[in-house]
mmCIF file of C-alpha atoms in Angstrom:
data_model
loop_
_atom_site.group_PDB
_atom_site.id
_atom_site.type_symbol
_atom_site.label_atom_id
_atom_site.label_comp_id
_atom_site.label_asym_id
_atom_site.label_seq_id
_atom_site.Cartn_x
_atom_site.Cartn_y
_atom_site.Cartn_z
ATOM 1 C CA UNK Z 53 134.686 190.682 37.254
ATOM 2 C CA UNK Z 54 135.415 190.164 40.707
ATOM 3 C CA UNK Z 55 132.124 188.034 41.265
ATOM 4 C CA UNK Z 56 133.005 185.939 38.443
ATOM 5 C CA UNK Z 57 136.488 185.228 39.588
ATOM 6 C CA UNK Z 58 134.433 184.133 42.758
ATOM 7 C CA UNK Z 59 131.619 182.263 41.403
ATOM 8 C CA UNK Z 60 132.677 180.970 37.858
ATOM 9 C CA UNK Z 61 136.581 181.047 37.199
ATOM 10 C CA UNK Z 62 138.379 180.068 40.331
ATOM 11 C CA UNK Z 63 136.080 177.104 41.082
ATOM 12 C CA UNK Z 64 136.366 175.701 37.390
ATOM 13 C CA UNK Z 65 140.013 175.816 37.290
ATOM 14 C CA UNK Z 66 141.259 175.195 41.057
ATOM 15 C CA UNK Z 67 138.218 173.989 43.028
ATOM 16 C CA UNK Z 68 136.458 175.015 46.251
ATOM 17 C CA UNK Z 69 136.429 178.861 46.743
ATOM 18 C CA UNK Z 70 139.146 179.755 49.815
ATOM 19 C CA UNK Z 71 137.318 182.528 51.605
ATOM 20 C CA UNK Z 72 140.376 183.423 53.056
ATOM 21 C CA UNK Z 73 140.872 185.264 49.830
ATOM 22 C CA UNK Z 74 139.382 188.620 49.870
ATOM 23 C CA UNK Z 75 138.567 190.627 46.967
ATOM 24 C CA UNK Z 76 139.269 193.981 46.209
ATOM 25 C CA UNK Z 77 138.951 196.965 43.412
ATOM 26 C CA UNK Z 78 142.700 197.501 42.469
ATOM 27 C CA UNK Z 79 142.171 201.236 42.539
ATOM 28 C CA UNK Z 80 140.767 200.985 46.300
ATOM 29 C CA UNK Z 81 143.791 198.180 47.376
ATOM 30 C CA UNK Z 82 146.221 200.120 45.726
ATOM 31 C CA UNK Z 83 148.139 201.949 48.717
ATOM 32 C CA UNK Z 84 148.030 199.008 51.060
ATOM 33 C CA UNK Z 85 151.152 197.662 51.604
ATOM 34 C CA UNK Z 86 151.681 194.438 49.563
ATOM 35 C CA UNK Z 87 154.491 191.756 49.461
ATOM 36 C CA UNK Z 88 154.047 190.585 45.868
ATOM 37 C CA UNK Z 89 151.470 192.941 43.617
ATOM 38 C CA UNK Z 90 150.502 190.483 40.453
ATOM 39 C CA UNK Z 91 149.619 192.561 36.948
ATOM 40 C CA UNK Z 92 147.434 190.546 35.366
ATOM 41 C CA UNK Z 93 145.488 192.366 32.145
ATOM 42 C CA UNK Z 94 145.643 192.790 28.681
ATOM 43 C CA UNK Z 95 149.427 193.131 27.397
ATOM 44 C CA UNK Z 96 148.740 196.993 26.497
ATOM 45 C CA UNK Z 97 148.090 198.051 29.545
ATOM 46 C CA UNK Z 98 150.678 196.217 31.241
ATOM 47 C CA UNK Z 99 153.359 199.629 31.553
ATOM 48 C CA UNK Z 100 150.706 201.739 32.764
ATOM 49 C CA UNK Z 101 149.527 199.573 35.562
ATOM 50 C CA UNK Z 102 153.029 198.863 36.660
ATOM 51 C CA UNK Z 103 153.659 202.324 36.694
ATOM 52 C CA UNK Z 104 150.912 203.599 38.752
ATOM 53 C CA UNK Z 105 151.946 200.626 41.526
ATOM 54 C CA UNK Z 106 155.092 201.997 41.617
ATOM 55 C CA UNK Z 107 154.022 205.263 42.173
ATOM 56 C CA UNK Z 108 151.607 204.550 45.086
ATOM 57 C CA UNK Z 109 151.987 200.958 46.138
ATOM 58 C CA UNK Z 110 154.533 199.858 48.518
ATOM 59 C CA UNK Z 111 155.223 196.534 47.726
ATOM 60 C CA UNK Z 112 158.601 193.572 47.554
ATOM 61 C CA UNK Z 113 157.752 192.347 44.465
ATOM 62 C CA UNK Z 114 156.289 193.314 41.179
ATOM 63 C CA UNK Z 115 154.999 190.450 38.545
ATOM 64 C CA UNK Z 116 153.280 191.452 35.762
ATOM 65 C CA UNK Z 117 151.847 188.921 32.968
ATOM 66 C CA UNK Z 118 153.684 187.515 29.513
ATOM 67 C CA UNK Z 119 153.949 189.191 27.169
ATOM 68 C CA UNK Z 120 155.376 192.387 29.384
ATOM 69 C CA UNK Z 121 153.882 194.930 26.242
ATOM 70 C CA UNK Z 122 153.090 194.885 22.853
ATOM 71 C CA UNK Z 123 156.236 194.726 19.778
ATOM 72 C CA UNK Z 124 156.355 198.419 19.931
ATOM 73 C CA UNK Z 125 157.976 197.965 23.171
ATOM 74 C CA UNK Z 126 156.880 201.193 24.686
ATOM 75 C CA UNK Z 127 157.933 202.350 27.801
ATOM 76 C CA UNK Z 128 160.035 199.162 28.705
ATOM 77 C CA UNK Z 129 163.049 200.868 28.919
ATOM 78 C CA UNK Z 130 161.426 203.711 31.247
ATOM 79 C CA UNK Z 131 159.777 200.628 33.636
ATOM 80 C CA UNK Z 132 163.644 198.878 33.368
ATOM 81 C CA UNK Z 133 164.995 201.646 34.606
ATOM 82 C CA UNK Z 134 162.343 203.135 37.158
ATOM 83 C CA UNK Z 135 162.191 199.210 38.500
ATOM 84 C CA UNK Z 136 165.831 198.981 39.525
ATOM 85 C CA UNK Z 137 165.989 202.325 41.098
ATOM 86 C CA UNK Z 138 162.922 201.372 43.236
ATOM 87 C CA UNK Z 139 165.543 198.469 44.436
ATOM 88 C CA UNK Z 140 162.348 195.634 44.255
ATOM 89 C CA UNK Z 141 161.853 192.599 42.618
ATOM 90 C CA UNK Z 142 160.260 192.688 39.049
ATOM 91 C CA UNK Z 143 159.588 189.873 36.932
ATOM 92 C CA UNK Z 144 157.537 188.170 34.005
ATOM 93 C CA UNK Z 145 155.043 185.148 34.328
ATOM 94 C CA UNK Z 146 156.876 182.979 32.247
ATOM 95 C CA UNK Z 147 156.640 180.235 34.615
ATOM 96 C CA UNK Z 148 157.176 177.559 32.665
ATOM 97 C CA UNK Z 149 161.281 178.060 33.850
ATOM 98 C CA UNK Z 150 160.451 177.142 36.648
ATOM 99 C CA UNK Z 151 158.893 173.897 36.544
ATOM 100 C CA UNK Z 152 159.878 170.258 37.175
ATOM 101 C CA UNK Z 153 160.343 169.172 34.522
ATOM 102 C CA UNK Z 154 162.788 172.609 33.747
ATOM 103 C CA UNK Z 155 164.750 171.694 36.072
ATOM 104 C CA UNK Z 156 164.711 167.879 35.023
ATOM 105 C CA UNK Z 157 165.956 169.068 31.982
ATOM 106 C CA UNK Z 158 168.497 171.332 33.260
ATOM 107 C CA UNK Z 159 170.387 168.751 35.743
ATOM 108 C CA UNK Z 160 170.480 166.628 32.554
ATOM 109 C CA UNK Z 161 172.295 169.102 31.049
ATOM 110 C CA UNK Z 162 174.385 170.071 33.648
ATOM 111 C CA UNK Z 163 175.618 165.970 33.473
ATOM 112 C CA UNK Z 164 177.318 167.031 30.253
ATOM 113 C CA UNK Z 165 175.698 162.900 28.776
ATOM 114 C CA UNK Z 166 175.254 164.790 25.476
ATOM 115 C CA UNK Z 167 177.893 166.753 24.903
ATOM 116 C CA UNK Z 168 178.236 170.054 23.286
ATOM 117 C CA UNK Z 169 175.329 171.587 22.278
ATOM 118 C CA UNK Z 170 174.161 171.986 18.067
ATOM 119 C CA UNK Z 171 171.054 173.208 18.356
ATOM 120 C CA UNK Z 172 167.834 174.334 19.946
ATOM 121 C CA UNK Z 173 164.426 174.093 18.435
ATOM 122 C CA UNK Z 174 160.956 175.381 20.312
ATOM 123 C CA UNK Z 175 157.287 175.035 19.834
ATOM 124 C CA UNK Z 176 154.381 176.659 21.366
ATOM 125 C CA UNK Z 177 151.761 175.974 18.650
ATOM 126 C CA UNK Z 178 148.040 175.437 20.610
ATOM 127 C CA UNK Z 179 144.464 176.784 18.809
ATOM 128 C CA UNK Z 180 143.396 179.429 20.708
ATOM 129 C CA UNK Z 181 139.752 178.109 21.267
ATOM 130 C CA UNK Z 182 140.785 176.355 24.934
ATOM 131 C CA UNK Z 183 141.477 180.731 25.350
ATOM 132 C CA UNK Z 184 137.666 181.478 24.691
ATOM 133 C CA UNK Z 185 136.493 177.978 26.451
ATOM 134 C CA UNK Z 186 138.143 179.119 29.424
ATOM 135 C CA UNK Z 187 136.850 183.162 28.575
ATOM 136 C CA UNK Z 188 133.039 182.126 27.587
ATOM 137 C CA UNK Z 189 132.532 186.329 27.866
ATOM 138 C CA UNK Z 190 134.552 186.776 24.935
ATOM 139 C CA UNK Z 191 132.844 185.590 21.720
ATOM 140 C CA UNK Z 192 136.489 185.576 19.847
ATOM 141 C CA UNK Z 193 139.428 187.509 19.397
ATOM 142 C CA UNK Z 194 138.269 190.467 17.795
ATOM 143 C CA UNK Z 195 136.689 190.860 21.409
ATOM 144 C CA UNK Z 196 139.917 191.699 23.486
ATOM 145 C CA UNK Z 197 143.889 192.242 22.893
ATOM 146 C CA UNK Z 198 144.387 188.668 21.551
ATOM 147 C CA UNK Z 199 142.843 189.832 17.996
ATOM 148 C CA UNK Z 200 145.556 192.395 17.760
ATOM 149 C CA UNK Z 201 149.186 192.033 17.556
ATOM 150 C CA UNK Z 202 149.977 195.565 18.446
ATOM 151 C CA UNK Z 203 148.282 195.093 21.420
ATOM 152 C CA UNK Z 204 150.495 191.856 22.593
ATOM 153 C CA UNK Z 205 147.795 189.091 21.303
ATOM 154 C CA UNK Z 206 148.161 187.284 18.478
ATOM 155 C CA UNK Z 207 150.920 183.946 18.438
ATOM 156 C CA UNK Z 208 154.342 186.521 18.565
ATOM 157 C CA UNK Z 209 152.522 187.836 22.183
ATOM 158 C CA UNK Z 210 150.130 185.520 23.550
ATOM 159 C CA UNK Z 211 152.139 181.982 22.973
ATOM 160 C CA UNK Z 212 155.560 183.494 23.708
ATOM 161 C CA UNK Z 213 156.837 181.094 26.053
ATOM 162 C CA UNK Z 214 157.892 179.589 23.262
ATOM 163 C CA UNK Z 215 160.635 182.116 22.703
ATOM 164 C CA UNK Z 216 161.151 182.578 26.346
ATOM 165 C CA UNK Z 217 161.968 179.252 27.236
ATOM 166 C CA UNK Z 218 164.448 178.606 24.120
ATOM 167 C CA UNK Z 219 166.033 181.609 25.793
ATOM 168 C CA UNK Z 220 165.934 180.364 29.262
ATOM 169 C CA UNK Z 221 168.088 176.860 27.909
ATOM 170 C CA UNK Z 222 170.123 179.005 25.623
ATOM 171 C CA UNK Z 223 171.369 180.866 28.915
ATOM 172 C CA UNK Z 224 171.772 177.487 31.077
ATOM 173 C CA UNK Z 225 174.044 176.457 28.217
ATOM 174 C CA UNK Z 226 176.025 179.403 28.506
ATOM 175 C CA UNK Z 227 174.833 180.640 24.910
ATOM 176 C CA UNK Z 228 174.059 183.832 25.647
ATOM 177 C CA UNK Z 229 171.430 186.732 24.406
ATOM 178 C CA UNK Z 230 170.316 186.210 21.029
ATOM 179 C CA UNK Z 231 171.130 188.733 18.730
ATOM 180 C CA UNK Z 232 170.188 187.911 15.400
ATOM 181 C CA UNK Z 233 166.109 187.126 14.154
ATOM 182 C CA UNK Z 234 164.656 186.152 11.122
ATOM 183 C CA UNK Z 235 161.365 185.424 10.958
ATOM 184 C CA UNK Z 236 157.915 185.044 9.082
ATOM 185 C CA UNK Z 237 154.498 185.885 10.166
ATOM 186 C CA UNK Z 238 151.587 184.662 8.902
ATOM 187 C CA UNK Z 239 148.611 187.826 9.703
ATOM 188 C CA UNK Z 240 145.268 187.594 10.040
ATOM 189 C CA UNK Z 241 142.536 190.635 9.569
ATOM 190 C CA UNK Z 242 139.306 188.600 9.631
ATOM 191 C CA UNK Z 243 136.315 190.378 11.654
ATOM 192 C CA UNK Z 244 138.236 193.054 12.301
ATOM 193 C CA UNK Z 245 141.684 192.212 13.730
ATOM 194 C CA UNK Z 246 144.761 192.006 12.624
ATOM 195 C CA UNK Z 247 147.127 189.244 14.432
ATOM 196 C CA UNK Z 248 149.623 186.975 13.295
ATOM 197 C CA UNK Z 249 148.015 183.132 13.333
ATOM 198 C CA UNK Z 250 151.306 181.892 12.594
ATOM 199 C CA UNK Z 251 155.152 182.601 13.586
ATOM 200 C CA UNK Z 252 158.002 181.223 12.436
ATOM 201 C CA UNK Z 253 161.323 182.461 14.149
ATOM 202 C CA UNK Z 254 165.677 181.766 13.263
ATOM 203 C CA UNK Z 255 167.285 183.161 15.835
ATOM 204 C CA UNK Z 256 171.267 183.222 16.973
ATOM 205 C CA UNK Z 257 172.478 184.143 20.276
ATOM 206 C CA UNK Z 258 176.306 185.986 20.790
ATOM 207 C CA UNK Z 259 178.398 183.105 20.959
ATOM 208 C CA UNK Z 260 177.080 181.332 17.901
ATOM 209 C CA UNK Z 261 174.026 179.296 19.093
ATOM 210 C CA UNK Z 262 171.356 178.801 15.679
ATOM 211 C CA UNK Z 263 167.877 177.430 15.991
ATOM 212 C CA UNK Z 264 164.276 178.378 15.975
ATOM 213 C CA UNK Z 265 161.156 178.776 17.479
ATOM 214 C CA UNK Z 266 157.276 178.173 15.821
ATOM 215 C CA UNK Z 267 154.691 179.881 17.947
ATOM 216 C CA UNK Z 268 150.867 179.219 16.788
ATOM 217 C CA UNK Z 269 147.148 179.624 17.332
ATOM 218 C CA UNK Z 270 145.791 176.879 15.241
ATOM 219 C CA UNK Z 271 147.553 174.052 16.083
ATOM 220 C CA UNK Z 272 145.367 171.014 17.804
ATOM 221 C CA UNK Z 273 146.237 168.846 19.589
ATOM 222 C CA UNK Z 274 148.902 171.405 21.086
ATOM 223 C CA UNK Z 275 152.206 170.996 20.880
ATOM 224 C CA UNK Z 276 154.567 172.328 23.747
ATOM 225 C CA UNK Z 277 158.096 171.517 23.561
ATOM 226 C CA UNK Z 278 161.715 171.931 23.074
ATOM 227 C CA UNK Z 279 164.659 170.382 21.844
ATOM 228 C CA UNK Z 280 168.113 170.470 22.928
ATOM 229 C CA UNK Z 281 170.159 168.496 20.050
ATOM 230 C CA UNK Z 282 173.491 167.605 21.364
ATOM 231 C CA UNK Z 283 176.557 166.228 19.581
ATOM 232 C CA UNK Z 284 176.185 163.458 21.221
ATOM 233 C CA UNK Z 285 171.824 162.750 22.344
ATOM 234 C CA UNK Z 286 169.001 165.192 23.018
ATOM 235 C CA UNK Z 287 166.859 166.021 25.232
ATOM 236 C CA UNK Z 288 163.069 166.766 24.935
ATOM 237 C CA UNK Z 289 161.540 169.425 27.510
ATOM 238 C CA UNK Z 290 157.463 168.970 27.158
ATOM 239 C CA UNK Z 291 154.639 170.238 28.310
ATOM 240 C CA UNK Z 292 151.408 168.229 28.334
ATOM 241 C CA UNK Z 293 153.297 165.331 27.364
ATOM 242 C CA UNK Z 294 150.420 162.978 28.722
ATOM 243 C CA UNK Z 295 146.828 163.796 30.694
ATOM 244 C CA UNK Z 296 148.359 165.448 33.781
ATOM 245 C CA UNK Z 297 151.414 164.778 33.081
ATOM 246 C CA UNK Z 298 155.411 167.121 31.625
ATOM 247 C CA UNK Z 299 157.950 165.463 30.567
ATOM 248 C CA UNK Z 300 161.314 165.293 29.658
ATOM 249 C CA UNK Z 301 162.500 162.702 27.195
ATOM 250 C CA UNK Z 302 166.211 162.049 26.485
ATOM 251 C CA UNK Z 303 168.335 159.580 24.714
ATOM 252 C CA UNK Z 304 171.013 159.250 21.647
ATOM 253 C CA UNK Z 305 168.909 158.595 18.972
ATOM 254 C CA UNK Z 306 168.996 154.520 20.164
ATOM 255 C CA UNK Z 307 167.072 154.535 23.371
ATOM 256 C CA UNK Z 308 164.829 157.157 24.638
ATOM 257 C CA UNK Z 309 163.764 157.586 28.645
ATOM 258 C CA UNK Z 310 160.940 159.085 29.901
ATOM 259 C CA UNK Z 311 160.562 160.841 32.399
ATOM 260 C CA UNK Z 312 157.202 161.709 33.499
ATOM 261 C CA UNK Z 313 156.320 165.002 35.849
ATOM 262 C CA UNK Z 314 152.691 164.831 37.383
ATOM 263 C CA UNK Z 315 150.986 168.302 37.034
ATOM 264 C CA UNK Z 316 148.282 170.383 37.620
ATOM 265 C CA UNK Z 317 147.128 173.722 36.197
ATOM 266 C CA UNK Z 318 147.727 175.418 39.195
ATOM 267 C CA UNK Z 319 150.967 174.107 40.346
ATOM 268 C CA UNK Z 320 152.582 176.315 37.267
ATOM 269 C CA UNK Z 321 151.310 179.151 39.699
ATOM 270 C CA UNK Z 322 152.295 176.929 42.646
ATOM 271 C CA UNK Z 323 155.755 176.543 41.777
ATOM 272 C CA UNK Z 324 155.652 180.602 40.798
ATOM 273 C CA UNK Z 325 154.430 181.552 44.291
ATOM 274 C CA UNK Z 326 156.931 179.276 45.807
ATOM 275 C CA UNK Z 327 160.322 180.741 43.949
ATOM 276 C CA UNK Z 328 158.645 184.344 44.711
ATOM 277 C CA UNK Z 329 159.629 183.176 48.738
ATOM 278 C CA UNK Z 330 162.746 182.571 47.946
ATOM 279 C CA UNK Z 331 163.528 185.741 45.911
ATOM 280 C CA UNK Z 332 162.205 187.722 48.831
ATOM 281 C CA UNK Z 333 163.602 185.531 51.493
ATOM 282 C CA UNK Z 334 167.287 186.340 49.698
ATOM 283 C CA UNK Z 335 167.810 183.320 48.365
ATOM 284 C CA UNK Z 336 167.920 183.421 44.488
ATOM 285 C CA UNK Z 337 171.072 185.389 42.739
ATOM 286 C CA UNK Z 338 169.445 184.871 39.348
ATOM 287 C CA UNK Z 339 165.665 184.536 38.668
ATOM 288 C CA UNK Z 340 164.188 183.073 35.194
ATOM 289 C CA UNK Z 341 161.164 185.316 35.458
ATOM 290 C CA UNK Z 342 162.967 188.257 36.203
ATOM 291 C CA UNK Z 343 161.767 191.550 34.549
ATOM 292 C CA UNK Z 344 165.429 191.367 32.305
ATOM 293 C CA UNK Z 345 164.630 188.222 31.135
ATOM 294 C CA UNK Z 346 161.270 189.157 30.340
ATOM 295 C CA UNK Z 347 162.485 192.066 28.092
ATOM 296 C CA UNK Z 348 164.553 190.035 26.262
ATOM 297 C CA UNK Z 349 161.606 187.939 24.909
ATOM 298 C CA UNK Z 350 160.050 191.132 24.475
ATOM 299 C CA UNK Z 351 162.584 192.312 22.179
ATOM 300 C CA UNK Z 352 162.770 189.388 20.504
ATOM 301 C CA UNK Z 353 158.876 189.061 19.852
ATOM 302 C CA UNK Z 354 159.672 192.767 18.112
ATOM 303 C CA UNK Z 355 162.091 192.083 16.280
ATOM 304 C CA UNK Z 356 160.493 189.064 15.152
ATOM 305 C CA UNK Z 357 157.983 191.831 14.040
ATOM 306 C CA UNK Z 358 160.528 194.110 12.132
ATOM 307 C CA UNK Z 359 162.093 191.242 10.268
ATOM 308 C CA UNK Z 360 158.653 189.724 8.999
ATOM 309 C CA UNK Z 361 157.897 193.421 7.530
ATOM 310 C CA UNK Z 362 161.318 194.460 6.018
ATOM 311 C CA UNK Z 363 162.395 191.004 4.775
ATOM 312 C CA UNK Z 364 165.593 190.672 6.163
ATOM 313 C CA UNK Z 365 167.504 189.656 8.954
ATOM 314 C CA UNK Z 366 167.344 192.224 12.550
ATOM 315 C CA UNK Z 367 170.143 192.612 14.738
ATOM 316 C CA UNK Z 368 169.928 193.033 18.316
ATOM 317 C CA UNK Z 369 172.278 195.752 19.877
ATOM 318 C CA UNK Z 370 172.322 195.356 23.145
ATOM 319 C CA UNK Z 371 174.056 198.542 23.869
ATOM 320 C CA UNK Z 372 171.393 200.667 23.447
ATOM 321 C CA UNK Z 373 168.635 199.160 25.631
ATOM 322 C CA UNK Z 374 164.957 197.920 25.910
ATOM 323 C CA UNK Z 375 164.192 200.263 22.784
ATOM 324 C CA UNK Z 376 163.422 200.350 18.965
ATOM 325 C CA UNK Z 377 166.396 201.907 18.486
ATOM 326 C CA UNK Z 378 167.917 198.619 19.083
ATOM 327 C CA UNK Z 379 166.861 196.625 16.295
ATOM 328 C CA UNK Z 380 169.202 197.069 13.355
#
């Protein structure tokens, strides 16, 4: 694995293999002293990992890859509460908060131009083949966790910036934790596995916000986007927009600007390295990709799960933590 990151994966996606990076088994790297240690495999083995860096790493910061587990949400609340009393950083790769075109969207709304807020609606609906494209080794998703929604694949798990990023404008807005899901699933159990192609979400946070999020792996050409419906305009947060290009498009409904954001693959990671030296530098009160934030998708993506099987509505209670024991 190591060899192909070297020979095959790094130089198709970023360029020119930097030979100042050295590569290393995990298990052999583990008790070297790290700033930032990155958790980067399959969902269900996310809590496990984590766990054994905190028990022999020492290390600032602790990012582990979306989603944080599967819908079960096992051991989350352990990891919460073992991460705080280890007084480091955690947090979530849900990076998409943090790009330019985030923040294009969020000084718009911090202008107030259209007014109080109706609505938010989110879409992260791509066909998983550009997955396997980039993954030749895996001849489909039977092959890893992505054919299996209890594992954190399938469109709840694997496209779940979706959810995460109708959260991250719901709490810019001042809206709150949502608290109430509804949702449909559309599974799959072809070859083998058993994931959910399709998912449809309503969700309400505590002080009254209503909209909903579609999460897919079928869709093509992809569609990456969310929209904040105002009294008063909108605004459109995309991703992809154009070749190389997010956007943010905004207007009342007369006359629409675009704003175009110039981007690379890598600068999502760019712009995730780059807030990671300011959260250990002191210098960010409140981080989008923190571990909370990430566990608040997560139990959204399971209750997501618990209202497609019992047919009704879930409630969120706060009170009583990163558990199953939560959904009501």
């Amino acid at each position: 694995a190591l060899e192909r990151a070297r020979t095959s994966i790094y130089p198709q996606r970023y360029g020119t293999w930097d030979n100042a990076i050295v590569l290393k088994d995990s298990r052999a790297a583990m008790t070297e002293p790290a700033d930032v240690v990155f958790v980067g495999t399959p969902p269900d083995s996310h809590i496990a990992i984590a766990n054994a860096v905190l028990d022999h790493a020492t290390l600032k910061a602790l990012i582990i890859e979306k989603p944080l587990a599967g819908p079960d949400l096992a051991g989350c609340a352990e990891l919460a509460a073992r991460v705080k009393k280890a007084g480091i950083f955690a947090g979530v790769g849900y990076n998409h908060t943090l790009g330019q075109n985030t923040l294009a969207a969020e000084d718009l709304l911090k202008a107030g131009k259209i007014g109080p807020i109706s609505t938010l609606s989110a879409r992260t609906r791509e066909h998983w083949g550009g997955i396997f494209k980039a993954h030749p080794w895996l001849a489909g998703p039977a092959d890893s966790y992505l054919g299996f929604s209890s594992r954190g694949g399938g469109a709840a798990g694997e496209h779940s910036h979706g959810i995460n990023i109708w959260q991250h404008f719901a709490h810019v807005i001042g809206a709150g934790r949502v608290n109430e899901v509804s949702a449909t699933l559309d599974m799959s159990n072809e070859a083998g596995t058993l994931y959910d192609r399709l998912c449809f979400i309503a969700m309400k946070t505590e002080n009254g916000l209503t909209g909903d999020v579609i999460q897919d792996v079928v869709t093509a050409p992809s569609e990456k986007s969310c929209r904040i419906q105002g009294r008063d305009g909108f605004i459109d947060w995309r991703v992809n927009h154009k070749p190389g290009h997010d956007a943010v498009l905004s207007g009342n409904g007369e006359m629409v600007n675009e704003t175009l954001v110039a981007k690379t693959r890598a600068d999502d990671f760019k712009a995730e390295i780059a807030h990671l030296q300011e959260v250990l530098a002191g210098r960010v009160a409140s981080s989008p990709i923190s571990l909370e934030r990430g566990l608040d998708t997560m139990m959204v993506i399971a209750a997501a799960f618990k209202s497609h099987k019992t047919g009704r509505r879930v409630r969120i209670d706060w009170n009583r933590g990163y558990t199953p024991e939560a959904l009501q």
